[in-house]
XYZ file of C-alpha atoms in Angstrom:
364
model
C 20.028 53.194 68.206
C 19.744 54.115 64.504
C 22.233 56.156 62.445
C 19.812 59.034 62.387
C 19.306 59.071 65.987
C 23.171 59.077 66.534
C 23.621 61.970 64.275
C 20.872 63.933 65.964
C 22.494 63.315 69.404
C 25.971 64.532 68.152
C 24.391 67.621 66.691
C 22.766 68.489 70.106
C 26.080 68.299 71.817
C 27.760 70.545 69.430
C 25.045 73.234 69.805
C 25.603 73.108 73.547
C 29.382 73.395 73.318
C 29.011 76.467 70.713
C 26.512 78.064 73.222
C 29.029 77.830 76.051
C 31.772 79.271 73.918
C 29.536 82.200 72.892
C 28.459 82.827 76.490
C 32.217 82.888 77.727
C 33.243 85.246 74.862
C 30.245 87.600 75.689
C 31.239 87.526 79.426
C 34.826 88.388 78.635
C 33.848 91.298 76.263
C 31.404 92.646 78.991
C 34.172 92.459 81.605
C 36.776 94.301 79.354
C 33.966 97.036 78.703
C 33.294 97.336 82.365
C 36.965 97.613 83.137
C 37.484 100.238 80.420
C 34.789 102.552 81.537
C 35.822 102.421 85.294
C 37.540 105.717 86.628
C 41.339 105.159 86.473
C 43.123 105.452 89.974
C 46.163 107.656 90.056
C 49.317 106.206 91.404
C 50.521 107.803 94.666
C 53.144 110.423 94.028
C 56.660 109.786 95.487
C 57.783 112.641 97.676
C 61.548 113.386 97.589
C 63.276 113.810 100.991
C 65.715 116.747 100.996
C 68.061 118.722 103.482
C 67.970 122.352 103.529
C 69.944 125.483 104.770
C 69.776 129.244 104.896
C 71.861 131.273 102.592
C 74.141 133.350 105.031
C 76.717 136.147 104.857
C 80.115 135.165 106.193
C 83.856 135.397 105.624
C 85.079 132.806 103.177
C 88.551 131.799 102.094
C 90.334 129.510 99.685
C 93.636 128.018 100.242
C 96.380 126.775 98.041
C 98.649 123.792 99.368
C 102.323 123.744 99.519
C 104.531 120.947 100.872
C 107.698 120.716 102.961
C 109.453 119.069 105.828
C 109.307 120.147 109.499
C 112.610 121.263 110.712
C 114.154 122.556 113.861
C 114.437 126.408 114.168
C 118.245 125.896 114.615
C 120.439 122.938 113.737
C 124.045 123.346 114.490
C 126.874 121.114 113.472
C 129.440 120.353 116.177
C 133.107 120.811 114.489
C 135.865 120.709 117.063
C 138.554 123.418 116.286
C 141.205 121.006 117.994
C 142.394 117.617 117.069
C 143.281 114.569 119.290
C 142.006 111.659 121.135
C 138.759 111.962 123.078
C 139.105 111.687 126.729
C 135.567 112.059 128.120
C 132.079 112.192 126.475
C 129.420 113.687 128.816
C 126.204 113.431 126.730
C 124.435 111.067 124.256
C 121.925 111.444 121.312
C 118.576 112.687 122.594
C 119.927 114.544 125.723
C 118.873 118.090 126.214
C 121.680 120.529 126.692
C 122.298 124.243 127.488
C 124.447 126.702 125.578
C 128.037 126.386 126.757
C 127.423 122.949 128.387
C 130.540 120.570 127.879
C 129.707 117.762 125.311
C 133.217 116.055 125.341
C 136.831 116.797 125.858
C 139.995 116.065 123.809
C 143.402 115.318 125.151
C 145.053 118.597 125.847
C 148.212 117.588 127.703
C 150.554 119.097 125.152
C 148.809 122.202 124.845
C 148.281 122.467 128.709
C 152.160 122.338 128.998
C 152.481 125.217 126.633
C 149.858 127.223 128.505
C 151.804 126.709 131.708
C 154.988 127.902 130.034
C 153.188 130.965 128.656
C 151.643 131.585 132.158
C 155.113 131.485 133.705
C 156.381 133.833 131.157
C 153.483 136.176 131.559
C 154.076 136.336 135.475
C 157.716 137.163 134.886
C 156.974 139.913 132.428
C 154.278 141.377 134.642
C 156.563 141.501 137.559
C 159.191 143.210 135.427
C 156.740 145.594 134.018
C 155.367 146.543 137.495
C 158.938 147.181 138.909
C 159.858 149.217 135.835
C 156.768 151.252 136.013
C 157.537 152.172 139.658
C 161.061 153.191 138.696
C 159.810 155.294 135.713
C 157.535 157.142 137.902
C 160.320 158.051 140.194
C 162.473 158.995 137.217
C 165.047 156.272 137.775
C 164.768 154.910 134.279
C 164.492 156.316 130.861
C 161.250 156.319 128.747
C 162.899 153.986 126.224
C 163.745 151.328 128.858
C 160.173 151.571 130.215
C 158.605 151.152 126.795
C 160.856 148.259 125.993
C 159.615 146.365 129.020
C 156.003 147.433 128.481
C 156.120 146.111 124.940
C 157.603 142.768 126.175
C 154.789 142.372 128.688
C 152.143 142.912 126.054
C 153.582 140.412 123.842
C 153.920 137.735 126.546
C 150.347 138.545 127.571
C 149.033 138.080 123.944
C 151.019 134.741 123.658
C 149.440 133.544 126.949
C 145.972 134.497 125.685
C 146.402 132.791 122.515
C 147.534 129.487 124.197
C 144.677 129.770 126.703
C 142.236 130.087 123.733
C 143.829 127.191 122.040
C 143.393 125.034 125.213
C 139.700 125.954 125.305
C 139.169 124.352 122.051
C 139.913 121.046 123.599
C 136.786 121.231 125.582
C 133.751 121.093 123.133
C 130.612 122.824 124.288
C 127.149 123.283 122.875
C 126.746 126.488 120.894
C 122.904 126.706 121.582
C 120.191 125.278 123.739
C 118.689 122.239 122.302
C 118.847 118.491 121.946
C 121.833 116.373 120.842
C 120.757 114.925 117.477
C 123.903 113.137 116.417
C 127.412 112.286 118.137
C 130.033 110.431 116.307
C 132.718 110.409 118.978
C 133.369 108.010 121.885
C 136.064 107.852 124.522
C 139.458 106.911 122.753
C 138.295 107.935 119.354
C 139.980 110.787 117.421
C 138.172 114.060 117.064
C 138.870 116.973 114.991
C 139.109 117.719 111.105
C 135.271 117.320 110.723
C 131.862 117.184 112.159
C 131.589 115.435 115.484
C 127.900 115.810 116.133
C 124.923 118.161 116.024
C 122.562 120.073 118.459
C 119.121 121.189 117.454
C 116.759 123.792 118.961
C 113.232 122.611 118.681
C 111.514 125.326 120.896
C 109.960 126.306 117.620
C 109.757 124.284 114.306
C 109.962 125.671 110.843
C 108.931 124.564 107.300
C 110.939 125.974 104.578
C 109.111 125.858 101.222
C 108.226 127.989 98.122
C 105.315 129.268 96.169
C 104.541 129.981 92.484
C 104.303 133.465 91.121
C 100.366 133.144 91.142
C 100.391 133.050 94.836
C 103.553 135.209 95.678
C 101.481 138.449 95.656
C 99.211 137.262 98.214
C 101.749 136.327 100.794
C 102.091 138.567 103.799
C 104.583 138.331 106.637
C 102.616 137.466 109.892
C 99.763 135.794 108.169
C 98.725 132.390 109.725
C 98.749 129.215 107.739
C 97.066 125.881 108.380
C 99.582 123.047 108.593
C 98.347 119.527 108.200
C 100.632 116.636 109.376
C 99.330 113.457 107.818
C 101.382 111.228 110.017
C 99.302 112.414 113.065
C 96.244 113.240 111.191
C 95.824 116.773 112.639
C 96.029 120.345 111.441
C 98.194 122.954 113.366
C 98.598 126.653 113.051
C 101.764 128.178 111.771
C 102.809 131.782 110.849
C 104.649 133.179 107.891
C 107.909 134.492 109.403
C 109.982 134.985 106.148
C 109.411 135.563 102.530
C 111.579 136.361 99.578
C 110.165 138.585 96.905
C 112.735 137.353 94.671
C 112.761 133.776 93.265
C 115.398 131.285 94.418
C 118.619 130.881 92.493
C 117.817 128.738 89.460
C 114.086 128.465 90.213
C 110.905 130.305 89.429
C 109.456 130.003 92.958
C 109.564 132.202 95.892
C 111.057 130.865 99.240
C 109.134 131.381 102.512
C 109.240 130.070 105.934
C 106.429 128.909 108.230
C 107.118 128.883 111.917
C 105.268 126.813 114.403
C 105.257 126.452 118.159
C 106.795 123.077 119.411
C 104.140 120.361 120.081
C 104.404 116.965 121.556
C 102.677 115.400 118.581
C 105.010 116.624 115.853
C 108.651 116.229 115.249
C 111.424 117.435 112.983
C 111.556 115.499 109.750
C 107.725 115.001 109.475
C 106.153 115.669 106.071
C 103.618 118.545 106.273
C 101.088 120.279 103.886
C 100.832 123.950 104.423
C 97.551 125.726 103.315
C 98.071 129.193 102.371
C 95.119 131.586 101.884
C 95.135 132.311 98.095
C 91.686 134.304 98.034
C 89.114 135.435 100.524
C 85.998 137.609 100.773
C 84.285 139.269 103.690
C 80.511 139.474 104.231
C 79.900 137.101 101.241
C 76.618 135.370 100.701
C 77.389 131.713 101.024
C 75.941 128.150 100.883
C 77.298 124.826 101.121
C 79.340 123.750 98.095
C 76.903 120.661 97.894
C 74.128 123.050 97.236
C 75.464 124.065 93.784
C 74.833 121.559 90.887
C 74.999 121.717 87.268
C 71.930 121.472 85.145
C 71.963 121.728 81.364
C 75.444 123.168 81.658
C 74.469 125.828 84.061
C 75.397 126.330 87.776
C 72.006 126.176 89.590
C 70.815 126.069 93.249
C 67.559 124.546 94.304
C 65.443 127.020 96.405
C 62.064 126.533 98.291
C 59.579 129.011 97.658
C 59.226 131.217 100.732
C 56.933 129.502 103.309
C 56.488 126.493 101.251
C 58.198 123.230 100.329
C 57.786 123.849 96.712
C 61.225 123.865 94.942
C 62.513 126.091 92.070
C 65.888 125.962 90.267
C 67.748 129.330 90.045
C 70.854 129.958 87.915
C 73.667 131.363 90.106
C 77.047 132.886 89.666
C 79.654 131.369 91.965
C 82.657 133.181 93.307
C 85.038 131.478 95.770
C 84.422 127.705 96.351
C 86.728 126.012 98.836
C 85.151 122.650 98.580
C 82.998 123.176 101.754
C 81.470 126.703 101.254
C 80.641 128.481 98.050
C 80.188 132.158 97.450
C 77.135 133.086 95.554
C 77.452 136.333 93.555
C 74.028 136.400 92.014
C 70.865 134.339 91.861
C 69.642 134.002 95.421
C 69.351 136.292 98.457
C 70.260 136.129 101.987
C 67.849 134.100 103.989
C 66.780 131.878 101.088
C 66.218 128.370 102.026
C 68.344 126.302 99.629
C 68.548 122.429 99.171
C 72.072 121.033 99.758
C 71.111 117.275 99.766
C 68.559 115.384 97.561
C 68.185 118.262 94.852
C 69.277 115.952 92.173
C 65.987 114.053 92.518
C 63.730 117.032 92.848
C 61.139 117.994 90.058
C 60.685 121.631 90.040
C 57.183 122.679 91.198
C 56.433 119.441 93.325
C 56.424 119.613 97.020
C 59.474 117.961 98.754
C 59.855 116.568 102.372
C 62.444 118.531 104.439
C 64.110 115.909 106.603
C 67.002 118.103 107.857
C 67.613 121.857 108.145
C 70.530 124.054 109.021
C 69.683 127.504 110.088
C 73.365 128.947 110.025
C 74.739 127.391 106.992
C 76.790 124.151 106.735
C 75.828 120.662 106.379
C 75.025 117.833 108.691
């Protein structure tokens, strides 16, 4: 093959490649033009799921917590008035006792001898007084002699009574109904001169605490209070049974006492949190606290337009808010369907999907 023929052959191949490139380019341009002029398909809108409730009128209250320890309504120290060796102990810690029941006795032999002597002297004085009274009535003795014997009798009787009372101090009894909470004596130990034990009445339990001046004006005797005991994880009902309108000595708080009925679940010494009503409103328009959110620095509630699932945001004025329910002073009306869950993702004017509804307020 000559050089001329070879050159001609290469030129033919080049033309074919160039034609193919042009055809491919034209095809790409045509495809892009076709794609450009096709109608654009809109993306499917994402519908937000929400939960709603009705705005209703109800009583709402707000509470302020104060703390204290649960105590027995009575807690009495046992302090013997006599001193000596303990001869018998009839109870132990935890025993239930009645008022006047013997707890322990102290050796009273020396005092008992004195009582016996005083009793013998009283018997003799009584006999002499009776004889003298008979003689005086018959006019056989003078008034002076009778009065002398009468005075002797009274003096002897007083001495006997004092000795008997002293002897009774050697038998130590419970001053109240309750439970023995401590006992520091045993047979053979020496009692007297100090506390030997204690008895507590737990028929009722009390919490002694105090409140600040901001709450003092709202305290009323007889009002109920919720008492939460963390150790048992339950709330109990108490009642305000005493309140001082004057601050405690050296403090700026006002003492009060909450009384509770005894329960098998709570015991003296447990820590308690008392919730006292600090504010309340009757017949208040309320929604769940979760229904109120802040948008652009304003408190708003998302409301569904009547009979639709189209949401709108309304600015509201909030009154009492106890963390569960919120009082709405303005912005919505009774019966309005408000969104309490999912409203953060709602776009005003775009329909939502209601997946849960409460007709009487509250949340699921």
